[in-house]
Amino acid sequence: MFQRRENEPDYACLKDRPSKSHNTWGKSIETVPDDDPRRGKSLNINGDNWVSDNPNRYKQHGFYFNADNCIACHACEAACSEKNDNPAHHAFRSVGFVEGGSFPNMTRLNISLACNHCDDPACLKGCPTRAYTKFAEYGAVLQDPNICFGCGYCTWVCPYNAPQLDPLRGVVSKCNMCVDRLEVGLKPACVSACVGKALDFGVVENVPDGRIQSKIAIPGFPDPNITHPNVRFQQVRNLPRDMHRVDSMPIRYHRNEETNHYQPMLDPKHGFERDWNLIKLLTSHEISHVAFTLTAQLAAGAFVLLAALGPLLAPLRALHGSMAWLPLLSVMFALLMYGMLKLNLHLGKPHRFYRGYYGLRYSPVSKEIFGVTVFTVGLSGYLVWALVKTAGATIAGWLGRVIPIEWFNHPAVNILQWCCVAVGLAGIGYGGFYMIRLYRIKARPYWNHWHTDASFVGSALSLGALLPLAIAWPFGLMSDALLQIMAAVSALGLALEGSALLAHARDLRDAKSEGAASFYIQTTKYGYSYLLRNGLLGAALCMAVGLALMPEMRWFLLPPLFALALSQSVIGRALFFAAVIPTTMPGAFFWRNPGFVEHAREVGLADMPQVGVAYEHHHPFKIGELLDTIRTTTWREMLAQTKRVFTG
């Protein structure tokens, strides 16, 4: 347990003061009822089973920040990093600022922020490994890096960028509210170190002495309605109508004269000159997500067309049992496996991949993983069935008298076919739904648009329809009817993507959110790549329509259609990940400035630890650690973990 000194100053000690019954959001400040069995339990900090006698132990606590007093000395950051032994590139609390006005009447507002220990923490519900827990003690949201497998999804869904993914360690960690200090009656380290009395801490809604406000937001703070954060502010000084970020984010905060609240809007600080950045786009850290989403959607689209609709349409039915049938299913399976492997190796701790199922009750990531797994089982079974039906005599010859050839023609084999189709379709429906939900998050307005739904479905249709043509053509099995059906389906998918792209541009161009900044990045930093993608999409759509109407033009239209459809999908999906701007807190000129981080990695400044920037890393798959986990885990522990997955 944290050792409290005898002469702790009064400003570092928690106050026992009367508190309100409910917070601003109408939720009880008492975290659990008086008779709840969770009361009186030890937090077992560092193995110490001592139970604190803090009278407010079971009330929601939170930070209080007086923006008028903050001088951006970064003492809070230093104290936090020292206590948690964080490296220079990793911090739980950060100080940024926004500026407004013009010379000589410039105004600067400093903002210090850590985790807000929200009432409705998006990180907790999003985490697939269940590394997060909201404790009854102080209402703290705590995270265990030893459970995390480094997917970083919590950093996507948190509007305040509180969870931090360490690129060197490959796991996430964050502010723990200094619960060890709270247990002995002390405020968090950052609060105790604040020299300007800008930071305070206590039971939420309790206004500290000498303070008169308890705001839920200030300029630069993302929408508090997303997660109901337990942080309150004072900001009395008059500010200009527009406050600008000084980091590379093209965002300003404009005051709404009717509500007197500041809204994020586009700040075109980098001008409107277009650039390519195509290589940077196609080699970004998120390229693994590009590979996984496209291959999974391609395989899903082809499976629906061939396995589910194939028996109903004669041109598709002609492929069943043909020379192209096994190669086609094998390519689908191989592409799906490649995407899953690529995504798994993208994790900070790839050998902990199995923990992705832990959050099946709440996390859309876990649900997507489960759905894709079910689809993989269905596709694998269908491939085995096709192998049995197509090469049954050969297999029986290999196995001699072990498996009679009559078995391969048994009616049960056909039942297996439809069982595999049903399993595959269930996996596609469930996994596809949550693959979309995974990205429809409020903390990333660029993604939170129906364009995401249409893009994913459109890719499944356009690429899934072209794959059978690409495999059937070399075998001479591409009839005019098959070509017309598949070209029409591909055209439908491309048209869906194109219409969604137009609606996306229309809605985001003038949006009062970070979505407008994302659209600005897409049309400037990646401007020519964006135009190239749109041109490829339009050309592919025209060719697909032409093939559907004039199948005799296959030699002229089909090869470029393959190239154009695939190219536009890859570039479009890469833009989807590269252009997004989250609802993060403002940074500074260097610290927490995405532009400086990119520059430091490019020119080698990241080689110096004092710069506070680390290179992105791809962590190896540690098979030894995985085997050790399997060897030391008992069957009883496995069953208990499985029960927790489904019951929460």
XYZ file of C-alpha atoms in Angstrom:
648
model
C 0.000 0.000 0.000
C 1.120 3.549 -0.657
C 2.912 4.924 2.380
C 1.491 8.214 3.615
C 3.904 10.615 5.244
C 3.148 12.129 8.624
C 3.490 15.689 7.367
C 1.417 15.548 4.186
C 0.336 19.109 3.222
C -3.334 19.920 3.472
C -3.707 20.534 -0.301
C -2.706 16.926 -0.995
C -5.327 15.396 1.309
C -8.877 14.395 0.438
C -11.677 16.336 2.115
C -14.685 14.703 3.757
C -17.484 17.056 2.751
C -21.219 16.673 2.162
C -22.001 15.623 -1.383
C -25.002 15.578 -3.686
C -27.067 12.448 -4.200
C -26.975 12.508 -8.015
C -24.660 13.915 -10.630
C -25.390 16.129 -13.645
C -26.492 13.114 -15.686
C -28.987 11.993 -13.032
C -26.913 9.031 -11.888
C -26.457 8.244 -8.211
C -23.105 9.374 -6.840
C -23.175 6.374 -4.508
C -21.593 3.683 -6.657
C -23.260 0.759 -4.843
C -26.050 0.469 -2.212
C -25.190 0.184 1.479
C -26.010 -3.537 1.561
C -24.046 -4.412 -1.577
C -21.614 -7.319 -1.010
C -18.888 -5.414 -2.893
C -18.508 -3.045 0.037
C -15.763 -3.668 2.521
C -13.542 -5.541 0.057
C -9.853 -4.898 -0.396
C -8.454 -3.655 -3.703
C -5.429 -5.915 -3.077
C -2.993 -3.268 -4.248
C 0.428 -4.904 -4.596
C -0.881 -7.884 -2.655
C -1.909 -5.793 0.369
C -5.371 -6.878 1.624
C -5.886 -3.793 3.792
C -9.311 -2.127 3.471
C -9.465 1.652 3.581
C -11.724 3.466 6.030
C -12.218 6.401 3.663
C -15.825 7.521 4.344
C -16.367 8.405 0.665
C -14.855 5.211 -0.704
C -18.079 4.201 -2.465
C -18.877 7.555 -4.063
C -18.012 8.536 -7.604
C -14.904 10.687 -7.614
C -13.592 12.874 -10.394
C -11.133 15.584 -11.347
C -11.849 19.305 -11.221
C -9.933 21.581 -13.577
C -9.808 25.371 -13.305
C -8.721 26.393 -16.800
C -8.149 30.000 -15.701
C -5.345 28.950 -13.355
C -3.421 26.499 -15.543
C -0.034 27.889 -16.675
C 0.985 24.788 -18.686
C 3.991 24.050 -16.474
C 3.417 20.302 -17.055
C 4.083 19.497 -13.375
C 0.973 17.293 -13.374
C 2.325 15.316 -16.342
C 5.709 14.906 -14.712
C 4.245 13.767 -11.386
C 1.950 11.264 -13.093
C 4.703 9.809 -15.275
C 7.108 9.589 -12.329
C 4.596 7.777 -10.143
C 3.617 5.328 -12.882
C 7.162 4.913 -14.211
C 6.108 5.880 -17.726
C 8.690 6.281 -20.513
C 9.134 9.650 -22.201
C 6.835 8.811 -25.119
C 3.980 7.587 -22.948
C 1.835 9.697 -20.611
C -1.483 9.214 -18.844
C -2.051 12.964 -18.395
C -1.279 15.549 -21.042
C -1.438 19.325 -21.303
C -2.473 21.002 -24.536
C -3.882 24.392 -25.390
C -5.996 26.412 -27.796
C -5.496 30.030 -28.813
C -7.760 32.817 -30.022
C -7.854 36.506 -30.783
C -5.276 38.576 -32.617
C -2.219 40.560 -31.602
C -1.976 42.196 -29.138
C -5.091 40.621 -27.596
C -4.155 36.972 -27.907
C -5.801 34.548 -25.496
C -4.534 31.096 -24.635
C -6.491 28.434 -22.803
C -4.502 25.543 -21.353
C -6.159 22.159 -20.859
C -4.863 19.345 -18.660
C -6.636 16.029 -19.054
C -6.302 12.384 -18.055
C -8.911 9.647 -17.870
C -12.325 10.954 -16.841
C -13.539 7.652 -15.315
C -16.854 8.042 -17.118
C -20.263 6.845 -16.004
C -20.649 5.072 -19.350
C -17.059 4.234 -20.333
C -16.799 3.432 -24.046
C -13.385 1.846 -23.488
C -14.849 -0.748 -21.123
C -17.644 -1.763 -23.478
C -15.369 -1.758 -26.506
C -12.475 -3.785 -25.111
C -12.526 -7.339 -26.521
C -10.244 -8.755 -23.811
C -12.183 -7.355 -20.828
C -9.077 -5.581 -19.585
C -11.246 -2.753 -18.155
C -13.256 -2.735 -14.942
C -15.294 0.041 -13.351
C -14.786 -0.397 -9.632
C -17.265 0.405 -6.893
C -14.353 2.008 -5.057
C -14.274 5.693 -6.082
C -15.951 4.815 -9.415
C -12.512 4.289 -10.911
C -12.220 2.763 -14.393
C -9.087 0.626 -14.206
C -7.290 -1.245 -16.971
C -4.982 -4.257 -16.724
C -2.166 -4.205 -19.343
C -1.432 -7.854 -18.576
C -4.805 -8.825 -20.080
C -4.665 -6.435 -23.059
C -3.566 -7.836 -26.439
C -2.906 -4.436 -27.999
C -5.678 -4.041 -30.593
C -6.061 -0.367 -29.630
C -9.845 -0.310 -30.081
C -10.288 1.455 -26.742
C -8.140 4.297 -28.099
C -10.583 4.582 -31.016
C -13.807 4.724 -29.011
C -12.633 6.992 -26.175
C -13.531 10.574 -27.154
C -10.786 11.987 -24.905
C -7.811 9.852 -25.982
C -7.296 8.698 -22.395
C -6.154 5.080 -23.060
C -2.640 5.109 -24.516
C -1.239 2.351 -26.740
C 2.490 2.021 -26.101
C 4.081 1.127 -29.471
C 7.103 -0.395 -27.742
C 5.311 -2.602 -25.214
C 2.392 -3.356 -27.518
C -0.298 -2.893 -24.846
C -2.609 -0.138 -23.650
C -2.421 1.511 -20.250
C -4.025 4.589 -18.734
C -4.682 6.736 -15.656
C -5.656 4.613 -12.639
C -6.948 7.521 -10.529
C -4.055 6.839 -8.121
C -6.393 4.587 -6.145
C -3.485 3.573 -3.925
C -3.201 7.201 -2.786
C -6.983 7.533 -2.424
C -7.023 4.535 -0.103
C -4.792 6.412 2.375
C -6.671 9.705 2.030
C -4.445 11.454 -0.517
C -5.362 13.102 -3.791
C -3.836 11.805 -7.046
C -0.206 12.661 -7.737
C -1.035 15.079 -10.558
C -3.348 17.104 -8.297
C -0.812 17.249 -5.487
C 1.858 18.505 -7.896
C -0.208 21.305 -9.485
C 1.478 24.610 -8.640
C -1.363 26.856 -9.804
C -4.229 25.120 -8.014
C -5.724 24.396 -11.391
C -6.308 20.726 -10.635
C -8.379 19.361 -7.799
C -10.047 16.080 -6.973
C -12.891 14.768 -4.881
C -16.455 13.480 -4.947
C -17.923 14.529 -8.272
C -20.139 17.649 -8.249
C -18.401 18.948 -5.106
C -17.059 22.386 -6.055
C -13.673 23.002 -4.369
C -13.141 25.951 -2.036
C -12.675 29.217 -3.891
C -14.360 27.941 -7.054
C -17.766 28.997 -8.357
C -18.418 26.892 -11.473
C -18.944 23.231 -12.252
C -19.082 23.083 -16.051
C -19.157 19.826 -17.965
C -17.192 21.214 -20.926
C -14.834 23.982 -22.019
C -13.494 24.905 -25.481
C -11.520 21.952 -26.839
C -13.268 19.347 -24.709
C -15.175 16.749 -26.801
C -18.917 16.245 -26.417
C -19.512 15.042 -22.827
C -22.832 13.440 -23.795
C -20.984 10.503 -25.398
C -19.702 8.888 -22.176
C -20.786 11.202 -19.282
C -17.273 11.937 -18.000
C -16.626 12.595 -14.324
C -14.628 15.783 -14.735
C -15.819 19.318 -14.007
C -14.424 22.657 -15.117
C -14.206 26.298 -14.235
C -13.519 28.813 -16.995
C -14.573 32.336 -16.115
C -12.381 34.393 -18.455
C -14.037 35.732 -21.578
C -12.720 34.026 -24.685
C -12.788 35.036 -28.368
C -15.473 33.616 -30.610
C -12.998 31.245 -32.266
C -10.327 29.219 -30.473
C -7.755 27.469 -32.666
C -5.701 24.354 -32.057
C -1.945 24.822 -32.409
C -1.232 21.199 -33.262
C -1.555 19.877 -36.819
C -5.267 19.091 -36.516
C -7.238 21.418 -38.842
C -9.833 22.185 -36.181
C -11.081 25.323 -34.484
C -13.746 25.736 -31.823
C -16.483 28.237 -32.666
C -18.812 29.680 -30.048
C -22.491 29.211 -30.721
C -24.036 32.541 -29.721
C -27.361 30.929 -28.810
C -26.041 28.220 -26.486
C -22.683 29.866 -25.640
C -21.026 26.480 -26.231
C -18.027 25.922 -28.466
C -18.383 23.561 -31.427
C -15.564 21.942 -33.427
C -15.340 23.240 -36.993
C -12.908 23.098 -39.875
C -9.810 25.282 -39.678
C -8.087 25.003 -43.086
C -4.699 25.951 -41.655
C -2.749 23.955 -44.257
C -4.365 25.568 -47.289
C -6.207 23.767 -50.063
C -3.305 22.491 -52.144
C -3.701 18.842 -53.127
C -1.027 16.188 -52.742
C -0.677 12.476 -53.512
C 0.891 10.762 -50.470
C -0.144 7.498 -52.127
C 2.847 5.526 -50.853
C 2.294 6.798 -47.326
C -1.371 5.883 -47.675
C -0.663 2.296 -48.754
C 2.069 1.685 -46.165
C 0.322 3.118 -43.102
C 0.149 1.243 -39.826
C -3.522 0.453 -40.472
C -2.890 -1.420 -43.734
C -3.589 -4.661 -41.852
C -7.159 -3.483 -41.281
C -7.421 -2.711 -44.985
C -6.308 -6.247 -45.855
C -8.601 -7.931 -43.333
C -11.783 -6.000 -44.090
C -11.424 -6.354 -47.860
C -10.534 -10.062 -47.877
C -13.260 -10.922 -45.362
C -15.863 -8.969 -47.325
C -14.692 -10.458 -50.635
C -14.925 -14.005 -49.274
C -18.311 -13.299 -47.674
C -19.751 -11.834 -50.871
C -18.510 -14.718 -53.008
C -19.848 -17.267 -50.497
C -23.333 -15.741 -50.506
C -23.435 -15.679 -54.297
C -22.042 -19.170 -54.862
C -23.183 -21.241 -51.901
C -26.508 -19.603 -51.050
C -27.764 -18.245 -54.388
C -25.807 -20.588 -56.652
C -28.235 -23.522 -56.465
C -31.084 -21.178 -57.470
C -29.452 -19.743 -60.609
C -28.451 -22.013 -63.471
C -25.345 -20.032 -64.569
C -23.961 -20.166 -61.031
C -25.052 -23.759 -60.543
C -22.909 -24.698 -63.540
C -19.813 -23.897 -61.486
C -20.722 -26.433 -58.795
C -18.618 -29.544 -59.234
C -16.758 -28.078 -62.235
C -12.993 -27.879 -62.707
C -13.041 -24.360 -61.245
C -15.092 -25.244 -58.157
C -12.329 -26.416 -55.799
C -9.833 -23.718 -56.890
C -12.511 -21.080 -56.355
C -13.377 -22.207 -52.827
C -9.685 -22.666 -52.018
C -8.888 -19.110 -53.101
C -11.744 -17.770 -50.975
C -10.465 -19.700 -47.968
C -6.855 -18.617 -48.579
C -7.812 -14.943 -48.861
C -9.830 -15.110 -45.652
C -6.949 -16.791 -43.819
C -4.514 -14.191 -45.134
C -6.653 -11.323 -43.868
C -7.114 -12.904 -40.447
C -3.392 -13.627 -40.132
C -2.505 -10.111 -41.225
C -4.849 -8.610 -38.642
C -3.625 -10.900 -35.876
C 0.011 -9.957 -36.507
C -1.055 -6.313 -36.279
C -1.834 -6.787 -32.573
C 0.620 -5.560 -29.972
C 0.580 -9.050 -28.438
C -0.330 -11.435 -31.302
C 0.125 -14.546 -29.148
C -2.795 -13.382 -26.982
C -5.198 -13.537 -29.943
C -7.523 -15.979 -28.179
C -8.474 -13.265 -25.683
C -10.446 -11.568 -28.424
C -13.443 -13.726 -27.474
C -13.475 -12.584 -23.822
C -15.682 -9.532 -24.430
C -18.361 -11.332 -26.413
C -21.143 -9.908 -24.287
C -20.464 -6.210 -24.988
C -17.561 -5.610 -27.347
C -18.331 -5.262 -31.081
C -14.742 -6.377 -31.725
C -15.345 -9.700 -29.975
C -18.649 -10.121 -31.775
C -17.009 -9.442 -35.121
C -14.255 -11.955 -34.305
C -16.847 -14.535 -33.300
C -18.911 -13.960 -36.454
C -15.886 -14.213 -38.745
C -14.833 -17.385 -36.918
C -18.267 -18.917 -37.484
C -18.077 -17.940 -41.162
C -14.623 -19.521 -41.384
C -16.001 -22.750 -39.915
C -18.857 -22.749 -42.436
C -16.539 -22.016 -45.369
C -14.077 -24.682 -44.220
C -16.836 -27.266 -43.932
C -18.211 -26.294 -47.326
C -14.736 -26.660 -48.834
C -14.396 -30.118 -47.296
C -17.841 -31.072 -48.631
C -16.871 -29.860 -52.106
C -13.661 -31.846 -51.906
C -15.590 -34.964 -50.949
C -18.166 -34.531 -53.723
C -15.625 -33.603 -56.385
C -12.832 -36.013 -55.546
C -14.693 -38.692 -53.586
C -13.586 -41.609 -55.785
C -9.958 -40.514 -55.689
C -10.006 -40.119 -51.906
C -11.673 -43.506 -51.471
C -8.984 -45.049 -53.667
C -6.287 -43.515 -51.488
C -7.887 -44.754 -48.293
C -8.564 -48.253 -49.642
C -11.161 -50.122 -47.669
C -11.133 -47.731 -44.715
C -13.851 -45.519 -46.218
C -16.137 -47.196 -48.788
C -16.914 -45.072 -51.830
C -20.648 -45.400 -51.091
C -20.153 -43.205 -48.070
C -19.261 -40.243 -50.261
C -22.628 -40.473 -52.022
C -24.637 -40.844 -48.832
C -27.540 -38.364 -48.363
C -25.899 -37.191 -45.117
C -23.153 -35.589 -47.189
C -25.732 -33.309 -48.826
C -27.148 -32.455 -45.414
C -23.618 -31.456 -44.398
C -23.557 -29.101 -47.371
C -26.609 -27.157 -46.241
C -25.467 -27.150 -42.621
C -22.203 -25.544 -43.728
C -24.081 -23.005 -45.840
C -26.329 -22.134 -42.894
C -23.358 -21.780 -40.535
C -21.487 -19.651 -43.066
C -24.464 -17.350 -43.671
C -25.048 -16.978 -39.923
C -21.408 -16.006 -39.460
C -21.592 -13.511 -42.334
C -24.748 -11.912 -40.962
C -23.541 -11.681 -37.378
C -19.916 -10.817 -38.118
C -20.804 -8.425 -40.933
C -23.268 -6.515 -38.770
C -20.719 -6.025 -35.999
C -17.918 -5.302 -38.463
C -19.967 -2.241 -39.404
C -20.997 -1.416 -35.829
C -17.357 -1.593 -34.824
C -16.647 1.527 -36.888
C -19.888 3.429 -36.287
C -18.521 5.175 -33.203
C -19.289 8.702 -32.036
C -15.660 9.458 -31.238
C -14.854 9.297 -34.982
C -17.510 11.288 -36.891
C -15.889 10.498 -40.254
C -16.788 6.827 -39.726
C -20.124 7.400 -38.004
C -22.025 7.739 -41.275
C -24.014 5.339 -43.434
C -21.152 5.563 -45.928
C -19.387 2.965 -43.743
C -22.278 0.514 -44.125
C -22.499 1.069 -47.863
C -18.743 0.827 -48.376
C -18.498 -2.536 -46.622
C -21.557 -4.025 -48.324
C -20.496 -2.572 -51.675
C -17.032 -4.147 -51.406
C -18.587 -7.523 -50.655
C -20.802 -7.275 -53.735
C -18.307 -5.811 -56.205
C -15.268 -7.921 -55.267
C -17.268 -11.016 -54.326
C -18.901 -11.066 -57.754
C -15.645 -10.621 -59.683
C -13.713 -13.392 -57.917
C -15.735 -16.267 -59.494
C -15.224 -14.686 -62.919
C -11.477 -14.445 -62.373
C -11.278 -18.153 -61.450
C -13.796 -19.489 -64.003
C -12.330 -17.663 -66.997
C -9.056 -19.684 -67.266
C -11.106 -22.910 -67.154
C -13.337 -21.775 -70.024
C -16.450 -21.808 -67.815
C -17.475 -18.167 -68.078
C -20.746 -18.208 -70.010
C -22.477 -15.031 -71.143
C -25.240 -15.539 -68.571
C -22.708 -15.979 -65.727
C -20.827 -12.884 -66.867
C -23.999 -10.790 -67.042
C -25.178 -11.824 -63.563
C -21.831 -11.237 -61.893
C -21.192 -7.974 -63.735
C -24.623 -6.706 -62.691
C -23.956 -7.611 -59.032
C -20.550 -5.936 -59.203
C -22.094 -2.844 -60.760
C -24.675 -2.773 -57.955
C -21.899 -2.841 -55.338
C -19.911 -0.125 -57.115
C -23.017 2.050 -57.504
C -23.763 1.647 -53.800
C -20.226 2.738 -52.917
C -20.396 5.668 -55.319
C -23.709 6.993 -54.020
C -22.496 6.671 -50.429
C -19.299 8.500 -51.356
C -21.303 11.440 -52.733
C -23.539 11.558 -49.641
C -20.485 11.319 -47.367
C -18.844 14.302 -49.094
C -22.070 16.326 -48.997
C -22.699 15.696 -45.287
C -19.140 16.172 -44.037
C -18.036 19.143 -46.112
C -19.800 21.656 -43.855
C -20.277 19.510 -40.755
C -19.749 21.020 -37.313
C -17.550 18.180 -36.139
C -14.189 16.566 -36.672
C -15.767 14.920 -39.712
C -15.286 18.169 -41.673
C -11.575 18.112 -40.793
C -11.333 14.497 -41.948
C -12.913 15.419 -45.276
C -10.442 18.313 -45.556
C -7.479 15.943 -44.971
C -8.928 13.547 -47.526
C -9.199 16.231 -50.203
C -5.869 18.000 -49.521
C -3.185 15.784 -47.980
C -4.513 12.807 -49.960
C -6.310 14.944 -52.552
C -4.971 13.391 -55.749
C -5.245 9.882 -54.309
C -8.868 10.667 -53.436
C -9.555 11.878 -56.974
C -7.788 8.821 -58.388
C -9.967 6.542 -56.281
C -13.124 8.314 -57.433
C -12.037 8.070 -61.060
C -11.252 4.373 -60.717
C -14.624 3.782 -59.089
C -16.459 5.591 -61.879
C -14.529 3.764 -64.599
C -15.093 0.379 -62.921
C -18.822 1.092 -62.645
C -19.050 1.960 -66.346
C -17.184 -1.215 -67.318
C -19.338 -3.401 -65.061
C -22.526 -1.939 -66.579
C -21.033 -2.403 -70.056
C -20.273 -6.069 -69.382
C -23.767 -6.669 -68.006
C -25.246 -5.266 -71.217
C -22.631 -6.483 -73.699
C -21.024 -9.726 -72.480
C -19.307 -10.181 -75.859
C -16.964 -7.311 -74.852
C -15.366 -9.453 -72.152
C -11.900 -9.464 -73.712
C -11.862 -5.687 -73.808
C -13.630 -4.817 -70.538
C -13.109 -7.635 -68.033
C -9.306 -7.456 -67.423
C -9.322 -3.712 -66.688
C -12.456 -4.153 -64.566
C -10.585 -6.577 -62.302
C -7.718 -4.101 -61.890
C -9.884 -1.005 -61.448
C -12.305 -2.542 -58.937
C -9.522 -3.939 -56.777
C -7.433 -0.745 -56.956
C -10.298 1.547 -56.011
C -11.249 -0.735 -53.122
C -7.719 -0.757 -51.713
C -7.193 3.005 -52.071
C -10.680 3.781 -50.770
C -10.280 1.565 -47.721
C -6.807 2.993 -47.027
C -8.326 6.503 -47.130
C -11.029 5.294 -44.750
C -8.384 4.614 -42.103
C -5.842 7.343 -42.902
C -8.144 10.368 -43.129
C -10.128 9.832 -39.930
C -9.688 12.450 -37.182
C -10.932 11.473 -33.715
C -12.508 13.742 -31.112
C -9.275 14.088 -29.171
C -8.126 16.827 -26.831
C -5.911 19.573 -28.287
C -2.165 19.000 -28.234
C 0.705 21.502 -28.172
C 3.381 22.548 -30.676
C 5.380 19.365 -30.097
C 3.738 17.236 -27.404
C 0.740 15.244 -28.592
C 0.986 16.857 -32.012
C 0.319 14.250 -34.752
C 2.173 16.376 -37.283
C 5.307 16.520 -35.149
C 5.097 12.795 -34.376
C 5.034 12.036 -38.102
C 7.927 14.448 -38.734
C 10.019 13.026 -35.875
C 9.657 9.506 -37.235
C 10.552 10.586 -40.754
C 13.722 12.560 -39.932
C 15.030 10.431 -37.071
C 14.200 12.663 -34.101
C 12.327 9.701 -32.639
C 15.727 8.073 -32.043
C 16.158 10.468 -29.108
C 14.006 9.388 -26.119
C 13.794 12.947 -24.790
C 11.737 13.963 -27.833
C 8.865 11.845 -26.541
C 8.138 10.040 -29.807
C 8.513 6.303 -30.421
C 8.479 4.439 -33.711
C 5.566 2.169 -34.521
C 6.481 -1.473 -34.014
C 5.243 -4.798 -35.343
C 5.510 -7.235 -32.478
C 6.432 -10.896 -33.123
C 4.158 -13.820 -32.406
C 5.612 -15.356 -29.236
C 4.651 -18.996 -29.586
C 6.564 -19.860 -26.417
C 4.448 -17.558 -24.264
C 1.265 -18.953 -25.840
C 2.374 -22.526 -25.120
C 3.258 -21.579 -21.532
C -0.236 -20.149 -21.096
C -1.842 -23.322 -22.447
C 0.374 -25.543 -20.328
C -0.267 -23.665 -17.055
C -4.041 -23.220 -17.533
C -6.183 -25.938 -15.998
C -9.383 -27.233 -17.549
C -11.310 -25.736 -14.644
C -9.877 -22.290 -15.373
C -10.737 -22.675 -19.077
C -14.342 -23.580 -18.243
C -14.597 -20.660 -15.807
C -13.293 -18.251 -18.437
C -15.724 -19.623 -21.030
C -18.583 -19.073 -18.593
C -17.490 -15.467 -18.005
C -17.405 -14.837 -21.764
C -21.106 -15.631 -22.135
C -22.428 -14.475 -18.759
C -20.317 -11.370 -18.149
